């Protein structure tokens, strides 16, 4: 969790001190004083999904209290947690572990979704690929696809779309100006994660509804 918060610049930008985070973890886990523990020792403290979620909720409340200058604010609305996750975690956390994303992309259930829809996906790809770019999708067309399919939301912004395009087209040794089909499929997976940033939902569970509802149905292919 400490690494996650550092990746999200929540400790680096002094929104939380290390002591605050350790105290929150200790409260959730029912531990004693953990102020003297090293990072290595903290790394051995496991946070199962329920404890991780509770810790994030507590940190979200602390953050909102600081921003609103209301120390008595209570966690009475899911909007407090949603806004914290969307504004402070999603833009950074989803970019921090490329290897894990690649592994998730290769997951059999992800590949099954792609295989099951391969004909329709190829049609969608060729709708936006251009001959001038060598049968690849340039950034302008990727942005057009995002608008046509109405991907934009609080978590899927113009900056996210551009960042996903650049990261996917730069990693596989292909053209640095376009996405080939494989890179485009990776980009769809990345956008699906931004579209549903819940960390407890695996990629394969996010991809299927995203492809069906926010790509194929939107384009009617």
mmCIF file of C-alpha atoms in Angstrom:
data_model
loop_
_atom_site.group_PDB
_atom_site.id
_atom_site.type_symbol
_atom_site.label_atom_id
_atom_site.label_comp_id
_atom_site.label_asym_id
_atom_site.label_seq_id
_atom_site.Cartn_x
_atom_site.Cartn_y
_atom_site.Cartn_z
ATOM 1 C CA UNK A 1 0.000 0.000 0.000
ATOM 2 C CA UNK A 2 2.869 2.359 0.775
ATOM 3 C CA UNK A 3 4.255 1.735 -2.709
ATOM 4 C CA UNK A 4 0.831 2.377 -4.236
ATOM 5 C CA UNK A 5 0.483 5.692 -2.406
ATOM 6 C CA UNK A 6 3.991 6.711 -3.429
ATOM 7 C CA UNK A 7 3.245 5.811 -7.060
ATOM 8 C CA UNK A 8 0.123 7.973 -6.791
ATOM 9 C CA UNK A 9 2.209 10.822 -5.312
ATOM 10 C CA UNK A 10 0.040 10.886 -2.214
ATOM 11 C CA UNK A 11 3.032 10.619 0.105
ATOM 12 C CA UNK A 12 5.475 12.390 -2.179
ATOM 13 C CA UNK A 13 3.243 15.479 -2.400
ATOM 14 C CA UNK A 14 2.744 15.402 1.375
ATOM 15 C CA UNK A 15 -0.990 14.702 1.263
ATOM 16 C CA UNK A 16 -0.245 11.894 3.725
ATOM 17 C CA UNK A 17 2.742 11.315 5.954
ATOM 18 C CA UNK A 18 4.189 7.829 6.276
ATOM 19 C CA UNK A 19 3.145 7.916 9.941
ATOM 20 C CA UNK A 20 -0.487 8.626 8.996
ATOM 21 C CA UNK A 21 -0.580 5.698 6.589
ATOM 22 C CA UNK A 22 1.033 3.322 9.089
ATOM 23 C CA UNK A 23 -1.416 4.409 11.784
ATOM 24 C CA UNK A 24 -4.353 3.810 9.431
ATOM 25 C CA UNK A 25 -3.093 0.338 8.510
ATOM 26 C CA UNK A 26 -2.526 -0.463 12.183
ATOM 27 C CA UNK A 27 -6.085 0.615 13.023
ATOM 28 C CA UNK A 28 -7.577 -1.543 10.275
ATOM 29 C CA UNK A 29 -5.428 -4.568 11.164
ATOM 30 C CA UNK A 30 -5.833 -4.132 14.919
ATOM 31 C CA UNK A 31 -2.086 -3.819 15.424
ATOM 32 C CA UNK A 32 -0.209 -1.948 18.094
ATOM 33 C CA UNK A 33 2.313 0.829 17.545
ATOM 34 C CA UNK A 34 3.940 0.368 14.127
ATOM 35 C CA UNK A 35 5.803 3.681 13.929
ATOM 36 C CA UNK A 36 9.179 2.001 14.335
ATOM 37 C CA UNK A 37 8.734 -0.589 11.604
ATOM 38 C CA UNK A 38 10.937 -0.421 8.522
ATOM 39 C CA UNK A 39 9.571 -0.525 4.973
ATOM 40 C CA UNK A 40 10.740 -4.157 4.721
ATOM 41 C CA UNK A 41 8.870 -5.085 7.900
ATOM 42 C CA UNK A 42 5.769 -3.255 6.672
ATOM 43 C CA UNK A 43 6.011 -5.215 3.447
ATOM 44 C CA UNK A 44 5.271 -8.414 5.371
ATOM 45 C CA UNK A 45 1.948 -7.062 6.683
ATOM 46 C CA UNK A 46 -0.721 -8.476 4.416
ATOM 47 C CA UNK A 47 -3.846 -6.530 3.531
ATOM 48 C CA UNK A 48 -6.571 -8.833 2.210
ATOM 49 C CA UNK A 49 -9.192 -7.234 -0.091
ATOM 50 C CA UNK A 50 -11.550 -6.216 2.725
ATOM 51 C CA UNK A 51 -8.753 -4.619 4.790
ATOM 52 C CA UNK A 52 -7.292 -2.910 1.708
ATOM 53 C CA UNK A 53 -10.715 -1.450 0.863
ATOM 54 C CA UNK A 54 -11.260 -0.243 4.426
ATOM 55 C CA UNK A 55 -7.838 1.406 4.458
ATOM 56 C CA UNK A 56 -8.571 3.223 1.200
ATOM 57 C CA UNK A 57 -11.930 4.382 2.613
ATOM 58 C CA UNK A 58 -10.261 5.715 5.756
ATOM 59 C CA UNK A 59 -7.594 7.520 3.730
ATOM 60 C CA UNK A 60 -10.282 8.967 1.441
ATOM 61 C CA UNK A 61 -12.082 10.393 4.464
ATOM 62 C CA UNK A 62 -8.873 11.853 5.892
ATOM 63 C CA UNK A 63 -8.067 13.437 2.531
ATOM 64 C CA UNK A 64 -11.555 14.919 2.158
ATOM 65 C CA UNK A 65 -11.515 16.277 5.712
ATOM 66 C CA UNK A 66 -8.255 18.054 4.932
ATOM 67 C CA UNK A 67 -9.509 19.441 1.618
ATOM 68 C CA UNK A 68 -12.837 20.647 3.060
ATOM 69 C CA UNK A 69 -11.288 21.738 6.377
ATOM 70 C CA UNK A 70 -14.063 19.868 8.134
ATOM 71 C CA UNK A 71 -12.500 17.566 10.777
ATOM 72 C CA UNK A 72 -15.951 16.296 11.788
ATOM 73 C CA UNK A 73 -16.892 15.075 8.319
ATOM 74 C CA UNK A 74 -18.214 11.508 8.362
ATOM 75 C CA UNK A 75 -18.030 8.823 5.690
ATOM 76 C CA UNK A 76 -21.732 9.026 4.808
ATOM 77 C CA UNK A 77 -21.464 9.007 1.020
ATOM 78 C CA UNK A 78 -19.746 6.726 -1.474
ATOM 79 C CA UNK A 79 -18.911 9.886 -3.434
ATOM 80 C CA UNK A 80 -16.095 10.609 -0.953
ATOM 81 C CA UNK A 81 -14.379 7.333 -1.814
ATOM 82 C CA UNK A 82 -15.245 7.511 -5.527
ATOM 83 C CA UNK A 83 -13.795 11.000 -5.893
ATOM 84 C CA UNK A 84 -10.649 10.054 -3.989
ATOM 85 C CA UNK A 85 -10.044 6.963 -6.131
ATOM 86 C CA UNK A 86 -10.816 8.743 -9.404
ATOM 87 C CA UNK A 87 -8.818 11.902 -8.697
ATOM 88 C CA UNK A 88 -5.911 10.643 -6.609
ATOM 89 C CA UNK A 89 -5.314 6.987 -7.439
ATOM 90 C CA UNK A 90 -6.560 6.034 -10.902
ATOM 91 C CA UNK A 91 -4.458 8.506 -12.956
ATOM 92 C CA UNK A 92 -1.235 7.115 -11.439
ATOM 93 C CA UNK A 93 -1.857 3.604 -10.138
ATOM 94 C CA UNK A 94 -2.984 2.176 -13.456
ATOM 95 C CA UNK A 95 0.265 3.278 -15.070
ATOM 96 C CA UNK A 96 2.598 1.866 -12.455
ATOM 97 C CA UNK A 97 2.819 -1.844 -13.286
ATOM 98 C CA UNK A 98 3.265 -2.602 -16.977
ATOM 99 C CA UNK A 99 4.370 -6.186 -16.358
ATOM 100 C CA UNK A 100 1.211 -6.987 -14.434
ATOM 101 C CA UNK A 101 -0.884 -5.444 -17.198
ATOM 102 C CA UNK A 102 0.903 -7.524 -19.839
ATOM 103 C CA UNK A 103 0.310 -10.634 -17.772
ATOM 104 C CA UNK A 104 -3.380 -9.773 -17.401
ATOM 105 C CA UNK A 105 -3.631 -9.189 -21.158
ATOM 106 C CA UNK A 106 -2.336 -12.722 -21.772
ATOM 107 C CA UNK A 107 -4.839 -14.250 -19.352
ATOM 108 C CA UNK A 108 -6.816 -17.071 -21.041
ATOM 109 C CA UNK A 109 -10.167 -15.443 -20.296
ATOM 110 C CA UNK A 110 -9.026 -12.135 -21.801
ATOM 111 C CA UNK A 111 -7.788 -13.927 -24.892
ATOM 112 C CA UNK A 112 -11.051 -15.891 -25.001
ATOM 113 C CA UNK A 113 -13.039 -12.640 -25.128
ATOM 114 C CA UNK A 114 -10.826 -11.395 -27.948
ATOM 115 C CA UNK A 115 -11.057 -14.680 -29.848
ATOM 116 C CA UNK A 116 -14.824 -14.861 -29.439
ATOM 117 C CA UNK A 117 -15.204 -11.404 -30.977
ATOM 118 C CA UNK A 118 -12.238 -11.503 -33.373
ATOM 119 C CA UNK A 119 -14.232 -10.928 -36.582
ATOM 120 C CA UNK A 120 -16.131 -7.957 -35.168
ATOM 121 C CA UNK A 121 -12.978 -6.569 -33.574
ATOM 122 C CA UNK A 122 -11.123 -6.744 -36.887
ATOM 123 C CA UNK A 123 -13.999 -4.914 -38.571
ATOM 124 C CA UNK A 124 -13.918 -2.215 -35.906
ATOM 125 C CA UNK A 125 -10.153 -1.913 -36.263
ATOM 126 C CA UNK A 126 -10.331 -1.483 -40.045
ATOM 127 C CA UNK A 127 -13.062 1.159 -39.687
ATOM 128 C CA UNK A 128 -10.436 3.447 -38.128
ATOM 129 C CA UNK A 129 -7.226 2.169 -39.712
ATOM 130 C CA UNK A 130 -5.952 4.253 -42.622
ATOM 131 C CA UNK A 131 -4.102 3.210 -45.762
ATOM 132 C CA UNK A 132 -1.693 6.122 -45.365
ATOM 133 C CA UNK A 133 -0.594 4.752 -41.994
ATOM 134 C CA UNK A 134 0.001 1.251 -43.334
ATOM 135 C CA UNK A 135 -3.198 -0.284 -42.021
ATOM 136 C CA UNK A 136 -2.662 1.096 -38.546
ATOM 137 C CA UNK A 137 -4.695 3.459 -36.379
ATOM 138 C CA UNK A 138 -3.092 6.878 -35.867
ATOM 139 C CA UNK A 139 -3.726 8.930 -32.741
ATOM 140 C CA UNK A 140 -6.319 11.151 -34.419
ATOM 141 C CA UNK A 141 -8.379 8.112 -35.397
ATOM 142 C CA UNK A 142 -8.006 6.574 -31.946
ATOM 143 C CA UNK A 143 -9.375 9.796 -30.478
ATOM 144 C CA UNK A 144 -12.224 9.715 -33.000
ATOM 145 C CA UNK A 145 -13.007 6.133 -31.972
ATOM 146 C CA UNK A 146 -13.155 7.226 -28.333
ATOM 147 C CA UNK A 147 -15.620 10.002 -29.201
ATOM 148 C CA UNK A 148 -17.746 7.782 -31.437
ATOM 149 C CA UNK A 149 -18.036 5.157 -28.709
ATOM 150 C CA UNK A 150 -18.493 7.732 -25.933
ATOM 151 C CA UNK A 151 -15.651 6.466 -23.801
ATOM 152 C CA UNK A 152 -15.046 9.782 -22.095
ATOM 153 C CA UNK A 153 -15.803 9.915 -18.374
ATOM 154 C CA UNK A 154 -14.183 11.093 -15.164
ATOM 155 C CA UNK A 155 -11.639 8.298 -15.466
ATOM 156 C CA UNK A 156 -11.320 8.172 -19.266
ATOM 157 C CA UNK A 157 -10.127 11.648 -20.181
ATOM 158 C CA UNK A 158 -8.427 13.027 -23.291
ATOM 159 C CA UNK A 159 -5.081 12.765 -21.495
ATOM 160 C CA UNK A 160 -5.733 9.121 -20.611
ATOM 161 C CA UNK A 161 -6.601 8.273 -24.214
ATOM 162 C CA UNK A 162 -3.409 9.903 -25.491
ATOM 163 C CA UNK A 163 -1.307 8.255 -22.788
ATOM 164 C CA UNK A 164 -2.737 4.791 -23.525
ATOM 165 C CA UNK A 165 -2.077 5.259 -27.243
ATOM 166 C CA UNK A 166 1.536 6.273 -26.678
ATOM 167 C CA UNK A 167 2.286 3.514 -24.196
ATOM 168 C CA UNK A 168 0.759 0.739 -26.291
ATOM 169 C CA UNK A 169 2.303 1.779 -29.596
ATOM 170 C CA UNK A 170 5.738 2.332 -28.112
ATOM 171 C CA UNK A 171 6.212 -0.987 -26.321
ATOM 172 C CA UNK A 172 5.909 -3.602 -29.038
ATOM 173 C CA UNK A 173 8.485 -2.478 -31.562
ATOM 174 C CA UNK A 174 5.903 -1.374 -34.116
ATOM 175 C CA UNK A 175 5.298 1.980 -35.716
ATOM 176 C CA UNK A 176 5.672 4.936 -33.383
ATOM 177 C CA UNK A 177 2.843 6.741 -35.171
ATOM 178 C CA UNK A 178 0.100 4.120 -35.271
ATOM 179 C CA UNK A 179 -1.377 1.147 -33.448
ATOM 180 C CA UNK A 180 -1.333 -2.164 -35.261
ATOM 181 C CA UNK A 181 -4.073 -4.678 -34.465
ATOM 182 C CA UNK A 182 -2.245 -6.300 -31.532
ATOM 183 C CA UNK A 183 -1.357 -2.936 -30.014
ATOM 184 C CA UNK A 184 -4.933 -1.727 -30.510
ATOM 185 C CA UNK A 185 -6.268 -4.747 -28.609
ATOM 186 C CA UNK A 186 -3.890 -3.930 -25.764
ATOM 187 C CA UNK A 187 -5.154 -0.356 -25.836
ATOM 188 C CA UNK A 188 -8.754 -1.569 -25.568
ATOM 189 C CA UNK A 189 -7.802 -3.541 -22.471
ATOM 190 C CA UNK A 190 -6.134 -0.497 -20.951
ATOM 191 C CA UNK A 191 -9.176 1.690 -21.631
ATOM 192 C CA UNK A 192 -11.418 -0.999 -20.126
ATOM 193 C CA UNK A 193 -9.384 -0.737 -16.912
ATOM 194 C CA UNK A 194 -9.778 3.022 -16.812
ATOM 195 C CA UNK A 195 -13.475 2.645 -17.598
ATOM 196 C CA UNK A 196 -13.938 0.386 -14.569
ATOM 197 C CA UNK A 197 -11.115 1.214 -12.133
ATOM 198 C CA UNK A 198 -12.329 -1.098 -9.357
ATOM 199 C CA UNK A 199 -9.090 -2.906 -8.350
ATOM 200 C CA UNK A 200 -11.028 -5.939 -7.106
ATOM 201 C CA UNK A 201 -12.463 -6.705 -10.565
ATOM 202 C CA UNK A 202 -10.029 -8.593 -12.855
ATOM 203 C CA UNK A 203 -9.355 -7.429 -16.401
ATOM 204 C CA UNK A 204 -11.233 -10.283 -18.060
ATOM 205 C CA UNK A 205 -14.396 -9.286 -16.159
ATOM 206 C CA UNK A 206 -13.995 -5.674 -17.288
ATOM 207 C CA UNK A 207 -13.111 -6.391 -20.901
ATOM 208 C CA UNK A 208 -16.139 -8.433 -21.988
ATOM 209 C CA UNK A 209 -18.800 -5.809 -21.160
ATOM 210 C CA UNK A 210 -16.554 -3.011 -22.403
ATOM 211 C CA UNK A 211 -16.021 -4.660 -25.806
ATOM 212 C CA UNK A 212 -19.659 -5.619 -26.199
ATOM 213 C CA UNK A 213 -21.332 -2.454 -24.875
ATOM 214 C CA UNK A 214 -18.826 0.321 -25.494
ATOM 215 C CA UNK A 215 -17.287 -0.789 -28.747
ATOM 216 C CA UNK A 216 -19.239 -3.295 -30.827
ATOM 217 C CA UNK A 217 -22.735 -2.124 -29.899
ATOM 218 C CA UNK A 218 -21.677 1.507 -30.206
ATOM 219 C CA UNK A 219 -20.290 0.901 -33.719
ATOM 220 C CA UNK A 220 -22.870 -1.752 -34.682
ATOM 221 C CA UNK A 221 -20.297 -4.104 -36.233
#
